[in-house]
mmCIF file of C-alpha atoms in Angstrom:
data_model
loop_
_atom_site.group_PDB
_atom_site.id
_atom_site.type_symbol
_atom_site.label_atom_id
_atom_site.label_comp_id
_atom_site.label_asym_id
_atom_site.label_seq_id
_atom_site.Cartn_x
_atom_site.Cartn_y
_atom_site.Cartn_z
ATOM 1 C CA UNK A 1 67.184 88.816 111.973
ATOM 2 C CA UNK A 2 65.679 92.268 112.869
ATOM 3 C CA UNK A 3 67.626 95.377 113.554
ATOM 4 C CA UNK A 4 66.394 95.844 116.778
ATOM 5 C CA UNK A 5 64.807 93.303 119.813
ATOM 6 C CA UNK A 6 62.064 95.940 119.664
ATOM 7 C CA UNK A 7 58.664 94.554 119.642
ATOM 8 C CA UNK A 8 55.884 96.365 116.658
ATOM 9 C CA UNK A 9 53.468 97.225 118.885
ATOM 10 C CA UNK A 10 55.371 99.705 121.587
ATOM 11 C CA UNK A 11 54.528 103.273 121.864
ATOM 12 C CA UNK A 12 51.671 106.032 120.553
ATOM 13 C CA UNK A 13 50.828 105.995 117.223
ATOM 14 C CA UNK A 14 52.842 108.344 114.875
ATOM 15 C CA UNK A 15 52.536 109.709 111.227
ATOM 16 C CA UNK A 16 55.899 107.730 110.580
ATOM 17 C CA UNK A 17 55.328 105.246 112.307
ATOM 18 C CA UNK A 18 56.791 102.251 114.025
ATOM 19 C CA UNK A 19 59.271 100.221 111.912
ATOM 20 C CA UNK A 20 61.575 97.518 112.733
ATOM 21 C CA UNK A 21 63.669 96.080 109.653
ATOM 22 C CA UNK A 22 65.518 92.529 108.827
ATOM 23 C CA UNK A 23 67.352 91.123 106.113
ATOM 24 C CA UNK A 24 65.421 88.240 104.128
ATOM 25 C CA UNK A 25 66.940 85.827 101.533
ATOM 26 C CA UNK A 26 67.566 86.815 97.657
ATOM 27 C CA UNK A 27 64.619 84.869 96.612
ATOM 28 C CA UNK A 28 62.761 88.180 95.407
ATOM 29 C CA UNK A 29 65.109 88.465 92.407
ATOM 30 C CA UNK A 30 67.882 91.117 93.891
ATOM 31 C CA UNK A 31 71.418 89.816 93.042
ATOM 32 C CA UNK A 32 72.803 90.894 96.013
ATOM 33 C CA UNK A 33 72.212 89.638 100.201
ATOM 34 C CA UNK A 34 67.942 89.337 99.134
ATOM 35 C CA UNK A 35 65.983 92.616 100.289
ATOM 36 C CA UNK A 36 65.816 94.803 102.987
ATOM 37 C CA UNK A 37 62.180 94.382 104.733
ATOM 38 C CA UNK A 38 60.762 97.094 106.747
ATOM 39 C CA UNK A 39 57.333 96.385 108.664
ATOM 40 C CA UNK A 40 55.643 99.449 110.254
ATOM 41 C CA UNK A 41 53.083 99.637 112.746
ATOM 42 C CA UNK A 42 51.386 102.073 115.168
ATOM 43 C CA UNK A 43 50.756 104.845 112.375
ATOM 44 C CA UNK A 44 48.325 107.693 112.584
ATOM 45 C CA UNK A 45 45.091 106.942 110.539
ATOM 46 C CA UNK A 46 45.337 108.785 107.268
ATOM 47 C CA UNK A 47 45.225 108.202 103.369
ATOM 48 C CA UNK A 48 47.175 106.182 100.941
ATOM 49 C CA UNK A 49 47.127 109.141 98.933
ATOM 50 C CA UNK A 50 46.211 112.494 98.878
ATOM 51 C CA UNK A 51 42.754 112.093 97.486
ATOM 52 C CA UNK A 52 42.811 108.527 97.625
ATOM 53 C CA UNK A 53 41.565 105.785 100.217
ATOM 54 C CA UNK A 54 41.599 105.839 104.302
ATOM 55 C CA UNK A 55 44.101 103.754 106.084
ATOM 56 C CA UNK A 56 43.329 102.343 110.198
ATOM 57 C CA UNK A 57 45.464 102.883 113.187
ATOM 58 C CA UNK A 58 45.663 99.084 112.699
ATOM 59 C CA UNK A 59 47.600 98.880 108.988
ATOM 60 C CA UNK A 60 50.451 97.141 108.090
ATOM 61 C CA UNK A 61 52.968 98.708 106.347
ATOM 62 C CA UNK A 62 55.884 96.585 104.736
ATOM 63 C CA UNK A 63 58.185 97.928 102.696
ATOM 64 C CA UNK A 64 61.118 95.827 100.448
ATOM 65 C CA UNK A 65 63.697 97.227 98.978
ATOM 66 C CA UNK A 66 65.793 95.481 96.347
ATOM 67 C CA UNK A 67 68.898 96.304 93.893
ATOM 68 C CA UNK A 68 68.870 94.830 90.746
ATOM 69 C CA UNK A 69 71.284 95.635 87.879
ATOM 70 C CA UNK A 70 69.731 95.353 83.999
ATOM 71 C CA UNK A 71 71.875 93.342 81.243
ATOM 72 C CA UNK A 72 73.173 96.638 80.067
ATOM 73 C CA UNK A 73 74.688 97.169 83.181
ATOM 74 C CA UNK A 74 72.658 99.545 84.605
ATOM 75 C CA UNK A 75 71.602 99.507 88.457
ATOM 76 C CA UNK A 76 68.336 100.008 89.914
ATOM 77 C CA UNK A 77 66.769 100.231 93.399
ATOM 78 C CA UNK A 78 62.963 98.986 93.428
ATOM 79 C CA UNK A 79 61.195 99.673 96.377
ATOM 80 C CA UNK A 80 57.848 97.684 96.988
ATOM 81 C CA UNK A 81 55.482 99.011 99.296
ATOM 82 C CA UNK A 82 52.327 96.971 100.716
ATOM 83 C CA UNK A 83 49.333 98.301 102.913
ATOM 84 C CA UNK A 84 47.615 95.715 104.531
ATOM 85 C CA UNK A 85 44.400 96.582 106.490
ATOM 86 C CA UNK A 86 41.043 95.107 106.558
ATOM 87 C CA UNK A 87 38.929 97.947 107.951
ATOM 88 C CA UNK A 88 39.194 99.813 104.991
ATOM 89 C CA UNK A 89 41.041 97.570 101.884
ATOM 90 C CA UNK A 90 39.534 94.583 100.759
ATOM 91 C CA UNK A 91 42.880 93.606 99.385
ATOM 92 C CA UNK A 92 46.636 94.745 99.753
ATOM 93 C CA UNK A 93 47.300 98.219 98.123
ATOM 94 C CA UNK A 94 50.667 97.498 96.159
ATOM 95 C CA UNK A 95 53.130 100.026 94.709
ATOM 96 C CA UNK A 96 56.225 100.281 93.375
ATOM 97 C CA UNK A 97 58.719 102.752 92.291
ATOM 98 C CA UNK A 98 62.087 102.734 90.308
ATOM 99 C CA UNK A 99 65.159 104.433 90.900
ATOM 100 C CA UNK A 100 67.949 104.315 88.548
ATOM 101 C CA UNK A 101 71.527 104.574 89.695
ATOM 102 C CA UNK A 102 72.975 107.663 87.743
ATOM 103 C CA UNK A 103 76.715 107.739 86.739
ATOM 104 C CA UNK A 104 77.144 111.335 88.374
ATOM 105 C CA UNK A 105 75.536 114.534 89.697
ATOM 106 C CA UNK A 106 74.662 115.405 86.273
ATOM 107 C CA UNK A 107 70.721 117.446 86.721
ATOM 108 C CA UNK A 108 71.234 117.255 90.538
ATOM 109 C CA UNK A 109 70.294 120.658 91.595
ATOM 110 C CA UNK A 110 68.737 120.704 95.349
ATOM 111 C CA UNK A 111 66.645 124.028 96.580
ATOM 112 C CA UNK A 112 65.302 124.594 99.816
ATOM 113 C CA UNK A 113 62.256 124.053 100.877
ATOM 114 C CA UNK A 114 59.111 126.677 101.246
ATOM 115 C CA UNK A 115 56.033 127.031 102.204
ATOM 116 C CA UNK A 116 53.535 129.286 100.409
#
């Protein structure tokens, strides 16, 4: 069920986007309530990356976040991100990154931000 009755395709087009987000079932591996899915819509056109490939005003954005723990214990947050759009991706761009759950603050020192 989605957070919101919202419908994708309201508004201008952002950098950040449109997103609307639901709960789905644990059958992609979390051990916990399944993943959090995020769709976005109605982005700016930009890149992927940096230097890398364009992305449309029409992309799809989804986004899954999971929490697994490892047989030591451990706890991790994998994040899944896929880009769907056929003007300029012949197939789904696919990352993922890893966050490990850390025991304390230990190395956590924050700066503020600045621009050169």
């Amino acid at each position: 069920m989605p957070f919101g009755a919202a419908k994708l395709d309201e508004g201008p087009a952002t950098w950040q986007g449109y997103s609307v987000a639901q709960w789905e079932g644990a059958g992609r591996g979390a051990t916990r309530g399944g993943s959090l899915k995020v769709v976005t819509t109605h982005m700016r056109p930009g890149y992927l990356r940096k230097n890398g490939a364009p992305y449309s005003a029409n992309a799809l954005l989804s986004e899954y976040y999971d929490r697994y723990q490892g047989p030591n214990g451990d706890e991790w947050l994998v994040v899944t991100t896929i880009v769907e759009d056929p003007q300029y991706l012949s197939q789904l761009f696919t990352t993922s990154t890893n966050f490990k759950k850390l025991p304390d603050a230990t190395g956590w020192n924050p700066t503020p931000c600045s621009a050169n």
